[in-house]
CSV table of C-alpha atoms and ligand atoms in Angstrom, one decimal:
chain,number,residue,atom,x,y,z
V,30,UNK,CA,139.0,126.1,101.9
V,31,UNK,CA,136.0,125.8,104.5
V,32,UNK,CA,133.1,128.0,103.1
V,33,UNK,CA,129.7,129.0,105.2
V,34,UNK,CA,127.4,126.4,106.4
V,35,UNK,CA,123.7,126.5,105.9
V,36,UNK,CA,121.3,126.3,108.6
V,37,UNK,CA,118.0,124.4,107.3
V,38,UNK,CA,115.5,124.7,110.6
V,39,UNK,CA,112.8,121.5,110.2
V,40,UNK,CA,109.5,123.1,111.8
V,41,UNK,CA,107.4,119.8,112.0
V,42,UNK,CA,107.0,120.0,115.4
V,43,UNK,CA,105.6,123.5,115.8
V,44,UNK,CA,102.8,121.4,113.7
V,45,UNK,CA,103.2,118.6,116.2
V,46,UNK,CA,102.0,121.0,118.8
V,47,UNK,CA,99.7,122.6,117.1
V,48,UNK,CA,98.2,119.4,116.2
V,49,UNK,CA,97.7,118.3,119.5
V,50,UNK,CA,94.5,120.8,120.2
V,51,UNK,CA,93.5,120.7,116.3
V,52,UNK,CA,93.2,124.4,116.3
V,53,UNK,CA,95.8,126.8,114.2
V,54,UNK,CA,98.3,127.8,116.9
V,55,UNK,CA,101.3,127.5,117.0
V,56,UNK,CA,101.5,127.9,113.2
V,57,UNK,CA,104.7,126.7,111.4
V,58,UNK,CA,104.1,130.0,109.0
V,59,UNK,CA,105.0,131.7,111.6
V,60,UNK,CA,107.8,129.6,112.7
V,61,UNK,CA,109.3,130.5,109.0
V,62,UNK,CA,109.2,133.9,109.5
V,63,UNK,CA,111.2,134.0,112.9
V,64,UNK,CA,113.2,131.9,111.3
V,65,UNK,CA,114.4,134.0,108.8
V,66,UNK,CA,114.8,136.9,111.0
V,67,UNK,CA,117.4,134.8,113.6
V,68,UNK,CA,119.5,134.0,111.3
V,69,UNK,CA,118.5,130.7,109.1
V,70,UNK,CA,119.1,129.8,105.7
V,71,UNK,CA,115.9,127.9,105.1
V,72,UNK,CA,113.2,126.3,106.2
V,73,UNK,CA,112.8,122.2,106.4
V,74,UNK,CA,109.3,120.3,106.7
V,75,UNK,CA,108.6,116.7,106.1
V,76,UNK,CA,105.5,116.1,104.7
V,77,UNK,CA,104.6,112.5,105.9
V,78,UNK,CA,102.0,110.4,104.8
V,79,UNK,CA,100.1,110.1,107.9
V,80,UNK,CA,100.3,113.9,107.9
V,81,UNK,CA,101.1,113.8,111.7
V,82,UNK,CA,102.5,117.2,111.7
V,83,UNK,CA,102.9,119.2,108.4
V,84,UNK,CA,100.0,119.0,106.1
V,85,UNK,CA,99.4,119.5,102.6
V,86,UNK,CA,98.2,123.0,103.3
V,87,UNK,CA,101.1,124.4,105.2
V,88,UNK,CA,103.7,123.1,102.7
V,89,UNK,CA,101.5,125.8,100.4
V,90,UNK,CA,101.4,128.6,102.9
V,91,UNK,CA,105.2,128.5,104.1
V,92,UNK,CA,106.4,128.9,100.6
V,93,UNK,CA,103.9,132.0,100.2
V,94,UNK,CA,105.0,133.5,103.8
V,95,UNK,CA,108.5,133.2,103.6
V,96,UNK,CA,111.5,134.3,101.4
V,97,UNK,CA,113.5,130.9,102.5
V,98,UNK,CA,114.0,128.3,100.6
V,99,UNK,CA,111.8,125.2,101.2
V,100,UNK,CA,113.4,121.9,101.6
V,101,UNK,CA,110.3,119.8,101.4
V,102,UNK,CA,111.4,115.9,103.0
V,103,UNK,CA,109.1,113.1,101.4
V,104,UNK,CA,108.8,109.5,100.9
V,105,UNK,CA,109.5,108.3,97.5
V,106,UNK,CA,105.9,108.0,96.9
V,107,UNK,CA,103.7,108.7,93.9
V,108,UNK,CA,101.4,111.0,95.9
V,109,UNK,CA,104.5,112.7,97.2
V,110,UNK,CA,105.6,112.7,94.0
V,111,UNK,CA,102.7,114.9,92.9
V,112,UNK,CA,102.5,117.1,95.5
V,113,UNK,CA,106.0,118.2,95.2
V,114,UNK,CA,105.5,118.7,91.4
V,115,UNK,CA,102.8,121.0,92.2
V,116,UNK,CA,104.2,123.0,94.8
V,117,UNK,CA,108.0,123.2,93.3
V,118,UNK,CA,109.7,123.8,96.4
V,119,UNK,CA,113.4,124.9,96.3
V,120,UNK,CA,114.5,121.6,97.4
V,121,UNK,CA,113.1,117.7,97.9
V,122,UNK,CA,114.7,115.3,100.1
V,123,UNK,CA,114.0,112.1,100.0
V,124,UNK,CA,113.7,110.2,102.8
V,125,UNK,CA,112.7,106.4,104.2
V,126,UNK,CA,109.5,106.1,106.1
V,127,UNK,CA,107.6,103.6,108.0
V,128,UNK,CA,104.6,104.4,109.5
V,129,UNK,CA,105.3,102.9,112.9
V,130,UNK,CA,108.3,105.3,113.4
V,131,UNK,CA,108.5,108.1,115.7
V,132,UNK,CA,111.2,109.8,113.3
V,133,UNK,CA,113.3,108.7,110.6
V,134,UNK,CA,115.3,106.1,112.3
V,135,UNK,CA,117.5,105.3,109.7
V,136,UNK,CA,119.2,106.3,106.1
V,137,UNK,CA,117.4,105.5,102.8
V,138,UNK,CA,119.0,102.3,101.4
V,139,UNK,CA,119.4,103.8,97.5
V,140,UNK,CA,121.7,101.1,96.9
V,141,UNK,CA,118.7,98.7,97.1
V,142,UNK,CA,116.1,100.6,95.6
V,143,UNK,CA,117.4,102.1,92.6
V,144,UNK,CA,115.4,101.4,90.0
V,145,UNK,CA,112.5,102.7,92.1
V,146,UNK,CA,114.2,106.2,93.0
V,147,UNK,CA,115.6,106.8,89.2
V,148,UNK,CA,112.3,108.1,87.7
V,149,UNK,CA,111.3,110.2,90.6
V,150,UNK,CA,114.6,111.6,91.0
V,151,UNK,CA,114.2,112.4,87.3
V,152,UNK,CA,110.8,113.8,87.7
V,153,UNK,CA,112.1,116.1,90.1
V,154,UNK,CA,115.2,117.2,88.6
V,155,UNK,CA,113.3,117.9,85.3
V,156,UNK,CA,111.1,120.1,87.2
V,157,UNK,CA,114.1,122.2,88.4
V,158,UNK,CA,113.7,120.6,91.8
V,159,UNK,CA,117.1,120.1,93.9
V,160,UNK,CA,117.3,116.3,95.1
V,161,UNK,CA,118.7,115.1,98.2
V,162,UNK,CA,118.8,112.0,99.0
V,163,UNK,CA,118.7,111.1,102.9
V,164,UNK,CA,121.7,108.3,103.8
V,165,UNK,CA,123.6,106.9,106.3
V,166,UNK,CA,127.3,107.6,106.0
V,167,UNK,CA,127.9,104.3,104.3
V,168,UNK,CA,130.6,103.9,100.8
V,169,UNK,CA,127.9,101.9,98.9
V,170,UNK,CA,125.1,104.6,99.8
V,171,UNK,CA,127.4,107.5,98.6
V,172,UNK,CA,127.9,105.1,95.5
V,173,UNK,CA,124.3,104.7,94.8
V,174,UNK,CA,123.4,108.4,95.0
V,175,UNK,CA,126.7,109.5,92.5
V,176,UNK,CA,125.0,106.5,89.9
V,177,UNK,CA,121.3,107.9,90.5
V,178,UNK,CA,122.7,111.4,89.7
V,179,UNK,CA,121.7,113.2,92.8
V,180,UNK,CA,123.5,116.7,93.6
V,181,UNK,CA,123.1,116.7,97.3
V,182,UNK,CA,123.0,113.8,99.7
V,183,UNK,CA,121.7,114.7,103.5
V,184,UNK,CA,124.2,111.9,106.0
V,185,UNK,CA,121.8,110.6,108.8
V,186,UNK,CA,123.6,111.5,111.9
V,187,UNK,CA,121.5,109.8,114.2
V,188,UNK,CA,124.1,106.8,115.2
V,189,UNK,CA,126.6,109.9,115.8
V,190,UNK,CA,124.0,111.6,118.1
V,191,UNK,CA,123.4,108.8,119.5
V,192,UNK,CA,126.8,107.3,120.5
V,193,UNK,CA,128.8,107.0,123.6
V,194,UNK,CA,132.5,107.0,124.8
V,195,UNK,CA,134.8,105.7,121.9
V,196,UNK,CA,131.8,105.3,119.5
V,197,UNK,CA,131.3,108.9,119.3
V,198,UNK,CA,134.7,109.6,117.7
V,199,UNK,CA,133.6,106.2,115.0
V,200,UNK,CA,130.6,107.8,114.3
V,201,UNK,CA,131.9,111.2,113.3
V,202,UNK,CA,134.9,109.7,111.3
V,203,UNK,CA,132.3,107.6,109.3
V,204,UNK,CA,130.2,110.9,108.3
V,205,UNK,CA,133.5,112.8,108.0
V,206,UNK,CA,135.0,110.4,105.6
V,207,UNK,CA,131.6,109.9,103.3
V,208,UNK,CA,131.1,113.8,103.1
V,209,UNK,CA,134.8,113.9,101.6
V,210,UNK,CA,134.2,110.9,99.1
V,211,UNK,CA,130.4,112.5,98.4
V,212,UNK,CA,132.3,116.2,97.8
V,213,UNK,CA,135.7,114.5,95.6
V,214,UNK,CA,132.5,113.4,93.3
V,215,UNK,CA,130.5,116.4,93.3
V,216,UNK,CA,127.7,116.2,95.5
V,217,UNK,CA,127.4,118.6,97.7
V,218,UNK,CA,127.0,117.1,101.4
V,219,UNK,CA,124.5,117.9,104.0
V,220,UNK,CA,123.7,116.1,107.7
V,221,UNK,CA,121.0,116.0,110.2
V,222,UNK,CA,119.2,114.3,112.8
V,223,UNK,CA,119.9,114.4,116.4
V,224,UNK,CA,121.8,117.3,116.3
V,225,UNK,CA,121.7,119.6,119.5
V,226,UNK,CA,124.0,122.4,121.1
V,227,UNK,CA,126.3,119.6,122.6
V,228,UNK,CA,126.7,117.6,119.6
V,229,UNK,CA,126.9,120.3,116.6
V,230,UNK,CA,130.4,121.7,116.6
V,231,UNK,CA,132.0,118.6,115.9
V,232,UNK,CA,129.7,118.3,112.9
V,233,UNK,CA,129.7,121.4,111.8
V,234,UNK,CA,133.9,121.6,111.5
V,235,UNK,CA,133.4,118.9,108.7
V,236,UNK,CA,134.7,121.3,105.8
V,237,UNK,CA,132.7,119.7,103.3
V,238,UNK,CA,129.0,120.2,104.6
V,239,UNK,CA,127.4,123.0,103.3
V,240,UNK,CA,124.1,122.4,105.3
V,241,UNK,CA,122.6,121.1,108.7
V,242,UNK,CA,119.1,120.2,108.7
V,243,UNK,CA,118.1,120.3,112.6
V,244,UNK,CA,114.5,120.2,114.1
V,245,UNK,CA,113.4,118.5,117.2
V,246,UNK,CA,115.9,120.0,119.3
V,247,UNK,CA,115.2,123.7,118.1
V,248,UNK,CA,111.6,123.5,119.0
V,249,UNK,CA,112.2,122.2,122.4
V,250,UNK,CA,114.6,124.5,123.1
V,251,UNK,CA,112.3,127.4,121.8
V,252,UNK,CA,109.7,126.3,124.5
V,253,UNK,CA,112.4,127.8,127.1
V,254,UNK,CA,113.9,130.9,125.3
V,255,UNK,CA,112.2,131.6,121.8
V,256,UNK,CA,112.5,130.3,118.7
V,257,UNK,CA,114.5,133.2,117.3
V,258,UNK,CA,116.9,133.0,120.8
V,259,UNK,CA,117.4,129.3,119.8
V,260,UNK,CA,118.1,129.3,116.4
V,261,UNK,CA,120.4,132.3,116.9
V,262,UNK,CA,122.6,130.2,119.4
V,263,UNK,CA,122.6,127.5,116.9
V,264,UNK,CA,124.0,129.7,114.2
V,265,UNK,CA,126.7,130.7,116.4
V,266,UNK,CA,128.0,127.5,117.8
V,267,UNK,CA,128.1,126.7,114.1
V,268,UNK,CA,129.4,129.4,113.3
V,269,UNK,CA,132.4,129.6,115.6
V,270,UNK,CA,133.0,125.7,115.1
V,271,UNK,CA,133.8,126.4,111.2
L,308,LIG,N1,117.1,115.5,108.2
L,308,LIG,C1,116.1,115.1,107.9
L,308,LIG,C2,116.0,114.4,106.4
L,308,LIG,C3,115.3,114.5,108.7
L,308,LIG,O1,114.3,113.9,108.6
L,308,LIG,C4,115.3,115.1,110.0
L,308,LIG,C5,114.1,114.9,110.9
L,308,LIG,O2,113.6,113.3,111.1
L,308,LIG,C6,115.9,116.2,110.5
L,308,LIG,C7,116.9,116.5,109.5
L,308,LIG,C8,116.1,116.8,111.7
L,308,LIG,O3,116.3,115.6,112.9
L,308,LIG,P1,115.8,116.4,114.2
L,308,LIG,O4,114.4,116.6,114.1
L,308,LIG,O5,116.6,115.1,114.9
L,308,LIG,O6,116.5,118.0,114.5
């Protein structure tokens, strides 16, 4: 059976535009309110170590202003753990983070970092926060997620989004196979990164996926058509593919 697919909208780049001028416009909180009206199911924000887009106070304000669940993306560091525990978002997605990268370029090496991740995952879960790991669509990473006991994994769709020719179908199959493996083992699979109107539908058609997180394209498109229209169109394309 295919169940509805949730859309989480990543609002980091609303903050990127705000920070370019150092003031308070455009406000990510206003974006969160519009996303709720447009049929988004959640708001995603990545509090990076260098605070290049979302800042600590945005996390608090987004939570206070919107009824939508907040999915806080963060690196597995003591500082971020403390912030997550203080704010208690609905979910935390643990992502790899390198200071010099432009965006999250690859999945988390959950397999190689079990001992580092285990206590962080436990503390978040003990606080009632739903933990997700942002991993590549690889069997060893799904196995590692199982060993860590997380309820959710988010598959990095960047390689699919950047693939060309025959490689597209191969990348899609990797994601579909790993979504099926995760679901079979009781882990809820999500996906995201690099998704656009043009490439979202084959991903949205993968029946086990429960949520897509989409940011950069939607905020870019919002410049032309407005955020509400951009989110509505993405929602319609996802629903049509289901
Ligand atoms: N999911 C995760 C875990 C991310 O870190 C990001 C952004 O890097 C996204 C989804 C959204 O990716 P994009 O901005 O390319 O849509």
